[in-house]
CSV table of C-alpha atoms in Angstrom, one decimal:
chain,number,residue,atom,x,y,z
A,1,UNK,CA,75.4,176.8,126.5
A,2,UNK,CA,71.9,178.2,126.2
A,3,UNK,CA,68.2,177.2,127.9
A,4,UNK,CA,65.3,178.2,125.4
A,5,UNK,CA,62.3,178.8,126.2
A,6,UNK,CA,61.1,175.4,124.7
A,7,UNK,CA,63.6,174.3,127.7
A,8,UNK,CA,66.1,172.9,125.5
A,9,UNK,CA,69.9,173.1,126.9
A,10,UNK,CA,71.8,173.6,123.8
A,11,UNK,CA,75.4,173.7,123.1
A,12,UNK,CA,76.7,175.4,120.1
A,13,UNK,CA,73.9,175.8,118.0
A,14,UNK,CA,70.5,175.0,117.8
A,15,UNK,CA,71.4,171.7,116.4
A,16,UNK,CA,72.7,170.3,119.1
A,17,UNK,CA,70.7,170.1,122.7
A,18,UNK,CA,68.9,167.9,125.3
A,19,UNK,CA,65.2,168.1,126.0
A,20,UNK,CA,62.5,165.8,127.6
A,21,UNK,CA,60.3,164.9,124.4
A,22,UNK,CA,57.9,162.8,126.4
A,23,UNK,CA,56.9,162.0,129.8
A,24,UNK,CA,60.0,160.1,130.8
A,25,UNK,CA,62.1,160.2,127.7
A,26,UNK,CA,65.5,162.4,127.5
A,27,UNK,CA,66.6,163.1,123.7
A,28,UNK,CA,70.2,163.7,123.1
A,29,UNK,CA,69.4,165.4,119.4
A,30,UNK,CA,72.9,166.8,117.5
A,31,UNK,CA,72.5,167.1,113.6
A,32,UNK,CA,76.0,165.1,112.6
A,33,UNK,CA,76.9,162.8,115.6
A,34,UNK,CA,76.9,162.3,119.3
A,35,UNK,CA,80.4,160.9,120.5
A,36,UNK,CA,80.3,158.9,123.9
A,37,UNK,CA,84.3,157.9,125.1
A,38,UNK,CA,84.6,155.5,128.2
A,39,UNK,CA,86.6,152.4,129.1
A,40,UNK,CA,83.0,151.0,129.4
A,41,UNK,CA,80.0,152.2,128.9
A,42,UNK,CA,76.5,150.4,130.6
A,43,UNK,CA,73.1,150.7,129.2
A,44,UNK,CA,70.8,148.7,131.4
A,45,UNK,CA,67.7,148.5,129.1
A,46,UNK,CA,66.6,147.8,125.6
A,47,UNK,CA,68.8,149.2,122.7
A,48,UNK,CA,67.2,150.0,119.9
A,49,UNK,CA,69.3,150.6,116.8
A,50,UNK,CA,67.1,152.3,113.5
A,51,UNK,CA,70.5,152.8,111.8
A,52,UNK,CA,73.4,150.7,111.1
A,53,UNK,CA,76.1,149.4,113.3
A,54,UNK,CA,79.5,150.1,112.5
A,55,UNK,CA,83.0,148.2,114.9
A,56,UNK,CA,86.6,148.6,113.8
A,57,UNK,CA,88.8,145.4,112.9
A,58,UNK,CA,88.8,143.3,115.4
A,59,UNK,CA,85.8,143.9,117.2
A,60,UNK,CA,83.9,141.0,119.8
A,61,UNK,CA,80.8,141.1,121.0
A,62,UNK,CA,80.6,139.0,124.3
A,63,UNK,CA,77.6,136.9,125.3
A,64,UNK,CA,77.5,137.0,129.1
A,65,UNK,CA,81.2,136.7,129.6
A,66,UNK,CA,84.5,136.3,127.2
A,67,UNK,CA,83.6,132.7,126.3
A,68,UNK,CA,81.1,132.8,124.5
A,69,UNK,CA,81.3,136.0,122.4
A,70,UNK,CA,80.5,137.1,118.3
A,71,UNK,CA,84.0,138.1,116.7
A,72,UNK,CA,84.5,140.2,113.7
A,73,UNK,CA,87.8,140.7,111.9
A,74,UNK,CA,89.3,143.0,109.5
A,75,UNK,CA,88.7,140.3,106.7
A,76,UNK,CA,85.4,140.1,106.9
A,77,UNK,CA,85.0,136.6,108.7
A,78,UNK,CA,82.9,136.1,111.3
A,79,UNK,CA,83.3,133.8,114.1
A,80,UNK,CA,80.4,132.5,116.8
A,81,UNK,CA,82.6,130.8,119.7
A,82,UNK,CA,81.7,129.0,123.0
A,83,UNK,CA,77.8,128.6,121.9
A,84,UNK,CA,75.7,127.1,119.5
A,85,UNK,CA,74.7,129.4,116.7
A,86,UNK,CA,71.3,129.0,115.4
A,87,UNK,CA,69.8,130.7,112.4
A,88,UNK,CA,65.6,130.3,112.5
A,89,UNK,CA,65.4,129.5,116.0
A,90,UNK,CA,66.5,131.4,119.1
A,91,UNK,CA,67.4,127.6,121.5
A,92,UNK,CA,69.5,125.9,118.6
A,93,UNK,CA,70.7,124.1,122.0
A,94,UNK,CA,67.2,122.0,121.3
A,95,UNK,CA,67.8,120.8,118.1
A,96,UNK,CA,69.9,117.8,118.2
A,97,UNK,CA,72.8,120.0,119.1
A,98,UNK,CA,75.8,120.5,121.3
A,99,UNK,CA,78.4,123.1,121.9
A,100,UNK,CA,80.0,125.0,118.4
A,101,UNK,CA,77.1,123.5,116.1
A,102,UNK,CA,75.2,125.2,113.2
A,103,UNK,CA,71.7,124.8,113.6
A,104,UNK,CA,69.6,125.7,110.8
A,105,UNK,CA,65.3,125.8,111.5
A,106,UNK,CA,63.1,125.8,109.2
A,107,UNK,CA,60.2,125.1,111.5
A,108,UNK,CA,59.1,122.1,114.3
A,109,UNK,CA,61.5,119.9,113.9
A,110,UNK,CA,63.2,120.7,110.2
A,111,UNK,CA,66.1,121.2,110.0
A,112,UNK,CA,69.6,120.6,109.9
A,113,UNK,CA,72.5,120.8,112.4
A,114,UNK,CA,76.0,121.1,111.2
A,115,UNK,CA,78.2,119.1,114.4
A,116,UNK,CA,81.8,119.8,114.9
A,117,UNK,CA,82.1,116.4,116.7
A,118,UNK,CA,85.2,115.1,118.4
A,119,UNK,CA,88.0,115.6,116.4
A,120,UNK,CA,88.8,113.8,113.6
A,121,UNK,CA,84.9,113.6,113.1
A,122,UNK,CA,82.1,116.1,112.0
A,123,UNK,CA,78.6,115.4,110.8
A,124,UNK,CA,75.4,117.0,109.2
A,125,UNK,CA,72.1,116.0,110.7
A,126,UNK,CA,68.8,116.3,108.7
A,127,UNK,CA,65.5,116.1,110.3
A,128,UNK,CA,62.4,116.3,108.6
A,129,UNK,CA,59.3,117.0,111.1
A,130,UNK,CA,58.6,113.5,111.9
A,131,UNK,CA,60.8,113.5,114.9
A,132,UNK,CA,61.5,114.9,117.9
A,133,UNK,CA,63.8,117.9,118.6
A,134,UNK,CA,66.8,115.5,119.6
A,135,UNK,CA,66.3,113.2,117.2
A,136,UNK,CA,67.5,113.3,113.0
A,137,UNK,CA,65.7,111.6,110.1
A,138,UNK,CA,69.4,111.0,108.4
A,139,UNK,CA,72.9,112.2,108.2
A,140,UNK,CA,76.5,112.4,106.1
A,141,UNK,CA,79.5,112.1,108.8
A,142,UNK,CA,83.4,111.8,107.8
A,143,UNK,CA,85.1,110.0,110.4
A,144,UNK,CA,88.7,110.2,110.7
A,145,UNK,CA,90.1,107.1,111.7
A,146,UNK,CA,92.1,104.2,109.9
A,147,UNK,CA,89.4,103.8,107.5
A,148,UNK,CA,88.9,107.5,107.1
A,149,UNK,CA,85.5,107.0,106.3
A,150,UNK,CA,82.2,108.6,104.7
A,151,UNK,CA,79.0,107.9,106.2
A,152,UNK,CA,75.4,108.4,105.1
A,153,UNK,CA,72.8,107.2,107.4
A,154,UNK,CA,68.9,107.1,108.0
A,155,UNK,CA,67.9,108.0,111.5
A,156,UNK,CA,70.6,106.9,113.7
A,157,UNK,CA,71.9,103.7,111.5
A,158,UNK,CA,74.3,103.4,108.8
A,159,UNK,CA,73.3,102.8,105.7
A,160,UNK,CA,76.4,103.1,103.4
A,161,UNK,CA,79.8,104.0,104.1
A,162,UNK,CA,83.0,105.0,101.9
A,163,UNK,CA,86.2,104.7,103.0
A,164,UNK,CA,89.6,105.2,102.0
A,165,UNK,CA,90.0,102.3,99.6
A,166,UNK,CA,86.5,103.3,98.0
């Protein structure tokens, strides 16, 4: 371990060391990789990735507790679970959605939700700007019951529906 006099403590080499670069700012600099082992490890503050991210097989990332979490498997499938997954709008809980949907925003009001429904039912919802954030211009739902049927609809009434017999 050695203090230069640019008052760097470095370890090895002069590749690896800890300095203040800026008024309040503490660089850990090492020219191949800086290891950090811990049962769990707290950063309270941004983070602020420039490179990429890389998790073994199997790897969660919770949101707020174990409930709601991002999974990641070796087989490259990911899973979103306990929350409503949005893609174009950060409150997908706004867009004619409940828990486990797929929201996809386009902009105010566009859209479309993908709805997981009660079982034996699931359901795509389109909207098309002229409504508001709960409500959906039209939709396609299969509904599992004894007619096992196909419906297409225009805002919340059906318009056509195919069941089993055709």
């Amino acid at each position: 371990i050695m203090i230069t006099s640019t008052n760097r403590l470095e370890f090895g080499d002069d590749a690896s060391y800890i300095h203040q670069s800026a008024d309040g700012v503490l660089d850990l600099v090492s020219d191949t990789e800086i290891e950090i082992n811990a049962t769990t490890i707290d950063i309270n503050g941004a983070l602020d990735v420039s490179g990429n991210i890389t998790m073994a097989d199997d790897t969660s990332i919770g949101i707020a507790d174990d409930a709601e979490r991002i999974e990641f498997d070796g087989a490259g499938d990911i899973s979103v679970l306990g929350a409503n997954f949005g893609i174009g709008t950060d409150s997908p809980a706004d867009y004619n959605s409940s828990a486990d949907n797929l929201v996809i925003y386009e902009a105010t009001n566009v859209g479309m939700t993908i709805a997981s429904g009660t079982a034996g039912t699931g359901s795509i919802y389109f909207a098309d700007g002229t409504s508001g954030d709960s409500e959906y211009r039209g939709f396609i739902q299969y509904v599992h019951d004894s007619s096992d049927a196909l419906r297409f609809g225009t805002a919340a009434s059906t318009r056509m529906t195919i069941d089993s017999s055709g």
